[in-house]
Amino acid sequence: MIRDKIVTAELEQIFRQALQDIRDASTLHDLQQVKARYLGKKSLIMALLRQLGSVPPEERPAFGKAVNEAKQKVADLIEEHQLLLQEKLYKSELAASQIDITMPGKRSGKGSLHPITLAWQEIEDIFLSMGFDIAEGPDIEDEFHNFDALNTPADHPARNLSDTFYIDNDVLLRTQTSTVQIRVMEKFKPPIRIISPGSCYRNENDASHSPMFHQVEALVVDVGVTFLQLRDVLQEFVRRMFGETIDTRFRPHYFPFTEPSAELDIRCVKCLGTGCNLCKGSGWLEMGGAGMVDPNVFQMIGIDPEKFTGYAFGLGIDRIAMVKYNIPDMRLLFENDVRFLKQFR
Ligand code: PHE
């Protein structure tokens, strides 16, 4: 009996300490250590159980029962506390990885077409609807297509070296899309009815000239093509591009590859002719060159000038975009500042 009391007192103390340690364990790792201390092979409770053999036989059942009950109780409490700690850990992990599903998503900006592309597409649409095909030619050209075949011989002032970017002897960046007139006539027999938009290059750079710029060329060759048809096509194009009220006029001009030649003006889209800063008071805006294909050009390329006539024109696409979208400086078109480009949505 005495022994039993001692064991019970010892057990009582161990049990109370265990309760305290379990409650104090604030992490699963701490709890694991508490579990080892009280229930493991070398634990105090197991040491008591091992003493069972030295307990008088009549006391053994009560002794064993007391220790086993304490052991079971500690095990239960540890498990209970473990669940509590697991839930606490789970909640804190959940809180740390919380995402706010009501937050607005990241907007990816939508791009817009460049004003030159917009003008280019509209120009193509208008001429396609008037029965023109679209032709293309290379930006890097030779003197034959850029000059000689266009009736511009070596001593001609238009071959002025200062304007043309030469890559090599007889290799240059085309100064005009008129090169495509020659390339098309080399390949196809009349009737021909094409436009050819593309890049051109000249050594000049200011508010109204860029070293790289864009033209749209047109060439129509057939039996009985007249200047009147040229005028009507251009008038129709200008009305569709800029509006019904915008008139056109031709000023006599000179180009080596057309005869007669003219420059095309349109009524100032801003002041409609009364005079403003856009048209510099003249009431008119320059759009490009035009004329009847020079018989010399036909002859050089092997088309019979007695049988066929033709007209050609070349308009500035950048100029058209500037007038259409009210862009004051050509350089804006090529700086690609997104604040500028965003306005063409
Ligand atoms: N190629 C000429 C230029 O660059 C424009 C033009 C084209 C004139 C076709 C007449 C006919 O200025």
Short mmCIF file of C-alpha atoms and ligand atoms in Angstrom, two decimals:
data_model
loop_
_atom_site.label_atom_id
_atom_site.label_comp_id
_atom_site.label_asym_id
_atom_site.label_seq_id
_atom_site.Cartn_x
_atom_site.Cartn_y
_atom_site.Cartn_z
CA MET A 1 0.00 0.00 0.00
CA ILE A 2 2.79 2.33 0.94
CA ARG A 3 4.49 1.65 -2.33
CA ASP A 4 1.25 2.26 -4.15
CA LYS A 5 0.90 5.66 -2.59
CA ILE A 6 4.43 6.63 -3.46
CA VAL A 7 3.95 5.56 -7.04
CA THR A 8 0.65 7.37 -7.19
CA ALA A 9 2.18 10.55 -5.83
CA GLU A 10 5.04 10.30 -8.32
CA LEU A 11 2.60 9.51 -11.08
CA GLU A 12 0.44 12.41 -10.05
CA GLN A 13 3.40 14.74 -10.31
CA ILE A 14 4.49 13.39 -13.67
CA PHE A 15 0.93 13.65 -14.95
CA ARG A 16 0.54 17.25 -13.82
CA GLN A 17 3.85 18.22 -15.40
CA ALA A 18 2.76 16.50 -18.59
CA LEU A 19 -0.46 18.49 -18.69
CA GLN A 20 1.53 21.68 -18.25
CA ASP A 21 4.04 20.78 -20.97
CA ILE A 22 1.31 19.83 -23.42
CA ARG A 23 -0.45 23.13 -22.88
CA ASP A 24 2.83 25.04 -23.28
CA ALA A 25 3.71 23.40 -26.59
CA SER A 26 2.99 26.08 -29.16
CA THR A 27 4.24 24.23 -32.22
CA LEU A 28 3.84 20.71 -33.56
CA HIS A 29 7.57 20.27 -33.18
CA ASP A 30 7.41 21.19 -29.45
CA LEU A 31 4.51 18.80 -28.99
CA GLN A 32 6.47 16.02 -30.66
CA GLN A 33 9.17 16.48 -28.01
CA VAL A 34 6.61 16.44 -25.20
CA LYS A 35 5.23 13.22 -26.58
CA ALA A 36 8.68 11.61 -26.57
CA ARG A 37 9.33 12.83 -23.04
CA TYR A 38 6.18 11.27 -21.55
CA LEU A 39 5.26 8.37 -23.81
CA GLY A 40 8.53 7.33 -25.50
CA LYS A 41 10.55 4.23 -24.59
CA LYS A 42 12.80 6.19 -22.21
CA SER A 43 9.95 8.26 -20.81
CA LEU A 44 9.05 8.63 -17.11
CA ILE A 45 5.73 6.86 -17.49
CA MET A 46 7.32 3.91 -19.28
CA ALA A 47 9.94 3.75 -16.52
CA LEU A 48 7.11 3.42 -14.01
CA LEU A 49 5.52 0.66 -16.05
CA ARG A 50 8.82 -1.20 -16.12
CA GLN A 51 8.78 -1.21 -12.33
CA LEU A 52 5.62 -3.36 -12.42
CA GLY A 53 7.65 -6.54 -11.89
CA SER A 54 8.99 -5.35 -8.54
CA VAL A 55 5.56 -4.42 -7.23
CA PRO A 56 3.96 -6.98 -4.82
CA PRO A 57 1.61 -9.19 -6.79
CA GLU A 58 -1.53 -8.05 -4.98
CA GLU A 59 -0.78 -4.40 -5.77
CA ARG A 60 0.12 -4.95 -9.40
CA PRO A 61 -3.37 -4.61 -10.92
CA ALA A 62 -4.08 -1.28 -9.20
CA PHE A 63 -0.59 0.00 -9.96
CA GLY A 64 -0.70 -1.07 -13.59
CA LYS A 65 -4.15 0.40 -14.03
CA ALA A 66 -3.14 3.77 -12.58
CA VAL A 67 -0.07 4.08 -14.80
CA ASN A 68 -1.92 2.91 -17.92
CA GLU A 69 -4.76 5.29 -17.29
CA ALA A 70 -2.31 8.17 -16.87
CA LYS A 71 -0.50 7.12 -20.04
CA GLN A 72 -3.72 6.94 -22.01
CA LYS A 73 -4.89 10.27 -20.67
CA VAL A 74 -1.57 11.95 -21.68
CA ALA A 75 -1.79 10.35 -25.12
CA ASP A 76 -5.35 11.64 -25.58
CA LEU A 77 -4.43 15.12 -24.48
CA ILE A 78 -1.44 15.19 -26.84
CA GLU A 79 -3.59 14.13 -29.74
CA GLU A 80 -6.20 16.74 -28.86
CA HIS A 81 -3.56 19.44 -28.64
CA GLN A 82 -2.01 18.26 -31.90
CA LEU A 83 -5.30 18.74 -33.74
CA LEU A 84 -5.53 22.22 -32.29
CA LEU A 85 -2.01 23.11 -33.40
CA GLN A 86 -2.58 21.64 -36.87
CA GLU A 87 -5.67 23.72 -37.34
CA LYS A 88 -3.83 26.84 -36.14
CA LEU A 89 -1.00 26.17 -38.63
CA TYR A 90 -3.44 25.56 -41.47
CA LYS A 91 -5.28 28.81 -40.74
CA SER A 92 -2.11 30.86 -40.59
CA GLU A 93 -0.85 29.34 -43.87
CA LEU A 94 -4.18 30.10 -45.45
CA ALA A 95 -4.06 33.70 -44.25
CA ALA A 96 -0.50 34.14 -45.56
CA SER A 97 -1.37 32.89 -49.03
CA GLN A 98 -4.60 34.79 -49.28
CA ILE A 99 -5.47 36.31 -52.67
CA ASP A 100 -8.02 39.02 -53.09
CA ILE A 101 -10.28 37.71 -55.80
CA THR A 102 -12.12 41.04 -55.95
CA MET A 103 -8.95 42.86 -57.07
CA PRO A 104 -9.14 44.09 -60.68
CA GLY A 105 -6.98 42.15 -63.15
CA LYS A 106 -4.01 43.60 -65.00
CA ARG A 107 -5.23 45.27 -68.16
CA SER A 108 -3.13 44.59 -71.26
CA GLY A 109 -3.27 47.62 -73.52
CA LYS A 110 -4.67 47.22 -77.00
CA GLY A 111 -2.44 48.51 -79.77
CA SER A 112 -3.59 50.63 -82.66
CA LEU A 113 -2.66 50.93 -86.29
CA HIS A 114 -0.13 53.62 -87.23
CA PRO A 115 -1.71 56.61 -89.01
CA ILE A 116 0.37 55.85 -92.11
CA THR A 117 -0.96 52.29 -92.11
CA LEU A 118 -4.51 53.62 -91.70
CA ALA A 119 -4.08 56.00 -94.65
CA TRP A 120 -2.31 53.30 -96.70
CA GLN A 121 -5.16 50.81 -96.15
CA GLU A 122 -7.80 53.37 -97.01
CA ILE A 123 -5.93 54.38 -100.19
CA GLU A 124 -5.70 50.72 -101.25
CA ASP A 125 -9.41 50.18 -100.56
CA ILE A 126 -10.42 53.17 -102.66
CA PHE A 127 -8.28 52.24 -105.66
CA LEU A 128 -9.17 48.54 -105.42
CA SER A 129 -12.82 49.56 -105.65
CA MET A 130 -11.96 51.54 -108.80
CA GLY A 131 -10.53 48.44 -110.48
CA PHE A 132 -6.82 48.87 -109.75
CA ASP A 133 -4.51 45.99 -108.83
CA ILE A 134 -1.74 46.36 -106.28
CA ALA A 135 1.85 45.93 -107.46
CA GLU A 136 5.09 45.88 -105.53
CA GLY A 137 8.72 46.63 -106.24
CA PRO A 138 11.99 46.51 -104.27
CA ASP A 139 13.22 49.39 -102.07
CA ILE A 140 16.80 48.72 -103.18
CA GLU A 141 17.02 49.53 -106.85
CA ASP A 142 19.38 50.11 -109.76
CA GLU A 143 19.84 53.26 -111.83
CA PHE A 144 17.96 51.77 -114.76
CA HIS A 145 14.65 51.44 -112.88
CA ASN A 146 15.02 54.58 -110.79
CA PHE A 147 16.36 56.86 -113.55
CA ASP A 148 17.29 55.65 -117.05
CA ALA A 149 14.08 53.82 -117.89
CA LEU A 150 12.16 56.78 -116.48
CA ASN A 151 13.69 59.04 -119.14
CA THR A 152 16.13 60.53 -116.65
CA PRO A 153 19.58 60.21 -118.27
CA ALA A 154 22.91 60.47 -116.44
CA ASP A 155 23.31 64.20 -116.98
CA HIS A 156 19.80 64.98 -115.68
CA PRO A 157 19.63 67.24 -112.60
CA ALA A 158 17.11 64.86 -110.93
CA ARG A 159 19.98 62.36 -110.60
CA ASN A 160 21.69 64.81 -108.31
CA LEU A 161 23.87 62.73 -106.01
CA SER A 162 23.02 64.79 -102.94
CA ASP A 163 19.37 63.59 -102.89
CA THR A 164 19.87 59.92 -103.67
CA PHE A 165 21.18 57.41 -101.15
CA TYR A 166 23.67 55.26 -103.04
CA ILE A 167 24.61 51.93 -101.50
CA ASP A 168 27.11 51.14 -104.22
CA ASN A 169 27.78 52.01 -107.80
CA ASP A 170 24.42 51.32 -109.52
CA VAL A 171 22.80 50.20 -106.22
CA LEU A 172 20.58 52.78 -104.55
CA LEU A 173 17.52 53.27 -102.36
CA ARG A 174 14.69 54.18 -104.71
CA THR A 175 13.83 57.89 -104.61
CA GLN A 176 10.32 57.30 -105.97
CA THR A 177 7.79 54.49 -106.45
CA SER A 178 7.83 55.30 -110.20
CA THR A 179 10.37 52.44 -110.40
CA VAL A 180 7.39 50.09 -110.14
CA GLN A 181 5.93 51.55 -113.37
CA ILE A 182 8.98 50.12 -115.17
CA ARG A 183 8.94 46.80 -113.30
CA VAL A 184 5.26 46.28 -114.11
CA MET A 185 5.67 47.19 -117.80
CA GLU A 186 8.66 44.79 -118.02
CA LYS A 187 6.44 41.97 -116.83
CA PHE A 188 2.97 42.69 -118.18
CA LYS A 189 1.51 43.80 -121.47
CA PRO A 190 -1.29 46.43 -121.53
CA PRO A 191 -3.98 46.79 -120.37
CA ILE A 192 -2.28 47.76 -117.11
CA ARG A 193 -4.09 49.30 -114.16
CA ILE A 194 -2.08 49.24 -110.92
CA ILE A 195 -1.26 51.20 -107.87
CA SER A 196 1.91 50.60 -105.87
CA PRO A 197 2.28 51.94 -102.36
CA GLY A 198 5.72 51.78 -100.78
CA SER A 199 8.71 53.40 -99.11
CA CYS A 200 11.03 55.89 -100.82
CA TYR A 201 14.28 57.45 -99.68
CA ARG A 202 15.87 60.84 -100.20
CA ASN A 203 18.59 62.69 -98.38
CA GLU A 204 16.42 65.38 -96.81
CA ASN A 205 15.08 65.89 -93.29
CA ASP A 206 12.87 68.65 -91.88
CA ALA A 207 9.31 69.27 -90.62
CA SER A 208 7.81 68.28 -93.98
CA HIS A 209 10.49 65.89 -95.31
CA SER A 210 11.70 62.61 -93.89
CA PRO A 211 14.66 60.65 -95.37
CA MET A 212 12.28 57.69 -95.59
CA PHE A 213 8.76 58.45 -96.74
CA HIS A 214 5.87 56.77 -98.54
CA GLN A 215 4.33 57.20 -101.95
CA VAL A 216 1.52 55.55 -103.79
CA GLU A 217 2.21 55.23 -107.49
CA ALA A 218 -0.42 54.60 -110.14
CA LEU A 219 -0.01 53.46 -113.73
CA VAL A 220 -2.74 52.95 -116.30
CA VAL A 221 -1.80 51.85 -119.83
CA ASP A 222 -4.30 50.92 -122.52
CA VAL A 223 -5.65 51.96 -125.89
CA GLY A 224 -7.22 55.41 -125.60
CA VAL A 225 -6.19 56.42 -122.07
CA THR A 226 -6.62 60.17 -121.63
CA PHE A 227 -5.67 63.02 -119.33
CA LEU A 228 -9.37 63.47 -118.62
CA GLN A 229 -9.52 59.96 -117.13
CA LEU A 230 -6.49 60.82 -115.01
CA ARG A 231 -8.22 63.92 -113.72
CA ASP A 232 -11.46 62.06 -112.96
CA VAL A 233 -9.73 59.22 -111.11
CA LEU A 234 -7.78 61.65 -108.95
CA GLN A 235 -10.84 63.81 -108.30
CA GLU A 236 -12.79 60.70 -107.28
CA PHE A 237 -10.00 59.51 -105.03
CA VAL A 238 -9.68 62.89 -103.29
CA ARG A 239 -13.44 63.11 -102.68
CA ARG A 240 -13.52 59.66 -101.13
CA MET A 241 -10.42 60.25 -99.04
CA PHE A 242 -11.12 63.77 -97.82
CA GLY A 243 -14.81 64.43 -98.48
CA GLU A 244 -17.22 65.42 -101.23
CA THR A 245 -16.50 69.14 -100.97
CA ILE A 246 -12.76 68.89 -101.56
CA ASP A 247 -11.90 70.05 -105.11
CA THR A 248 -8.72 69.34 -107.00
CA ARG A 249 -6.66 71.37 -109.43
CA PHE A 250 -3.68 70.69 -111.66
CA ARG A 251 -0.69 72.99 -111.96
CA PRO A 252 1.60 72.54 -114.97
CA HIS A 253 4.85 70.90 -113.90
CA TYR A 254 7.74 68.89 -115.26
CA PHE A 255 8.65 65.24 -114.73
CA PRO A 256 11.10 63.48 -117.06
CA PHE A 257 8.81 60.45 -117.50
CA THR A 258 5.45 62.14 -118.15
CA GLU A 259 4.37 64.58 -120.85
CA PRO A 260 2.37 66.66 -120.20
CA SER A 261 2.99 66.72 -116.47
CA ALA A 262 1.15 68.36 -113.60
CA GLU A 263 1.16 68.71 -109.88
CA LEU A 264 -2.04 67.86 -108.03
CA ASP A 265 -3.39 70.22 -105.40
CA ILE A 266 -6.48 69.69 -103.24
CA ARG A 267 -8.60 72.35 -101.58
CA CYS A 268 -7.27 73.03 -98.09
CA VAL A 269 -9.24 70.66 -95.83
CA LYS A 270 -8.90 73.07 -92.91
CA CYS A 271 -10.01 76.44 -94.33
CA LEU A 272 -11.68 75.13 -97.53
CA GLY A 273 -9.86 77.79 -99.53
CA THR A 274 -10.02 80.99 -97.53
CA GLY A 275 -6.40 80.64 -96.46
CA CYS A 276 -4.94 79.36 -93.16
CA ASN A 277 -1.69 78.23 -91.57
CA LEU A 278 -2.02 74.69 -92.96
CA CYS A 279 -2.13 75.84 -96.61
CA LYS A 280 0.07 78.86 -95.83
CA GLY A 281 -2.64 81.19 -97.06
CA SER A 282 -2.88 79.68 -100.56
CA GLY A 283 -6.12 77.74 -99.99
CA TRP A 284 -4.55 74.65 -101.63
CA LEU A 285 -2.47 71.67 -100.47
CA GLU A 286 0.07 69.81 -102.63
CA MET A 287 -0.56 66.09 -102.96
CA GLY A 288 1.80 64.81 -105.65
CA GLY A 289 2.73 64.59 -109.30
CA ALA A 290 0.92 63.21 -112.32
CA GLY A 291 0.97 63.12 -116.10
CA MET A 292 0.66 61.15 -119.31
CA VAL A 293 3.35 58.49 -119.72
CA ASP A 294 6.11 59.92 -121.94
CA PRO A 295 6.37 58.01 -125.27
CA ASN A 296 10.13 57.71 -124.62
CA VAL A 297 9.37 55.55 -121.59
CA PHE A 298 7.07 53.28 -123.64
CA GLN A 299 9.71 52.97 -126.33
CA MET A 300 12.47 52.04 -123.86
CA ILE A 301 10.35 49.30 -122.35
CA GLY A 302 9.00 47.97 -125.66
CA ILE A 303 5.41 49.22 -125.65
CA ASP A 304 4.21 50.76 -128.91
CA PRO A 305 3.50 54.47 -128.21
CA GLU A 306 1.50 54.71 -131.45
CA LYS A 307 -0.95 52.15 -130.12
CA PHE A 308 -1.02 52.76 -126.37
CA THR A 309 -1.28 55.75 -124.11
CA GLY A 310 -1.11 55.86 -120.34
CA TYR A 311 -1.21 58.01 -117.28
CA ALA A 312 0.72 57.84 -114.03
CA PHE A 313 0.70 59.63 -110.74
CA GLY A 314 2.53 59.52 -107.44
CA LEU A 315 1.00 60.80 -104.22
CA GLY A 316 2.60 61.24 -100.80
CA ILE A 317 1.01 58.79 -98.33
CA ASP A 318 2.53 60.58 -95.33
CA ARG A 319 1.22 63.87 -96.66
CA ILE A 320 -2.26 62.34 -97.06
CA ALA A 321 -2.13 61.00 -93.47
CA MET A 322 -0.99 64.38 -92.13
CA VAL A 323 -3.79 66.25 -93.87
CA LYS A 324 -6.39 63.62 -93.02
CA TYR A 325 -5.50 63.38 -89.33
CA ASN A 326 -4.36 66.98 -88.84
CA ILE A 327 -0.74 66.10 -87.98
CA PRO A 328 1.38 69.27 -87.96
CA ASP A 329 4.90 67.81 -88.22
CA MET A 330 6.08 64.90 -90.36
CA ARG A 331 8.60 63.83 -87.73
CA LEU A 332 5.72 62.86 -85.41
CA LEU A 333 4.95 60.04 -87.84
CA PHE A 334 8.36 58.44 -87.36
CA GLU A 335 9.19 59.09 -83.69
CA ASN A 336 6.61 56.48 -82.63
CA ASP A 337 5.80 58.17 -79.33
CA VAL A 338 2.99 56.00 -77.89
CA ARG A 339 1.19 59.10 -76.58
CA PHE A 340 0.91 60.24 -80.21
CA LEU A 341 0.08 56.80 -81.61
CA LYS A 342 -2.61 56.14 -78.97
CA GLN A 343 -4.74 58.87 -80.51
CA PHE A 344 -5.44 56.73 -83.59
CA ARG A 345 -7.64 54.13 -81.92
N1 PHE B 1 7.72 60.15 -109.01
C1 PHE B 1 7.34 61.53 -108.89
C2 PHE B 1 7.92 62.10 -107.61
O1 PHE B 1 8.53 61.40 -106.89
C3 PHE B 1 5.84 61.68 -108.86
C4 PHE B 1 5.17 61.28 -110.15
C5 PHE B 1 4.72 60.00 -110.31
C6 PHE B 1 4.96 62.18 -111.17
C7 PHE B 1 4.09 59.61 -111.47
C8 PHE B 1 4.34 61.81 -112.32
C9 PHE B 1 3.90 60.53 -112.48
O2 PHE B 1 7.77 63.25 -107.33
#
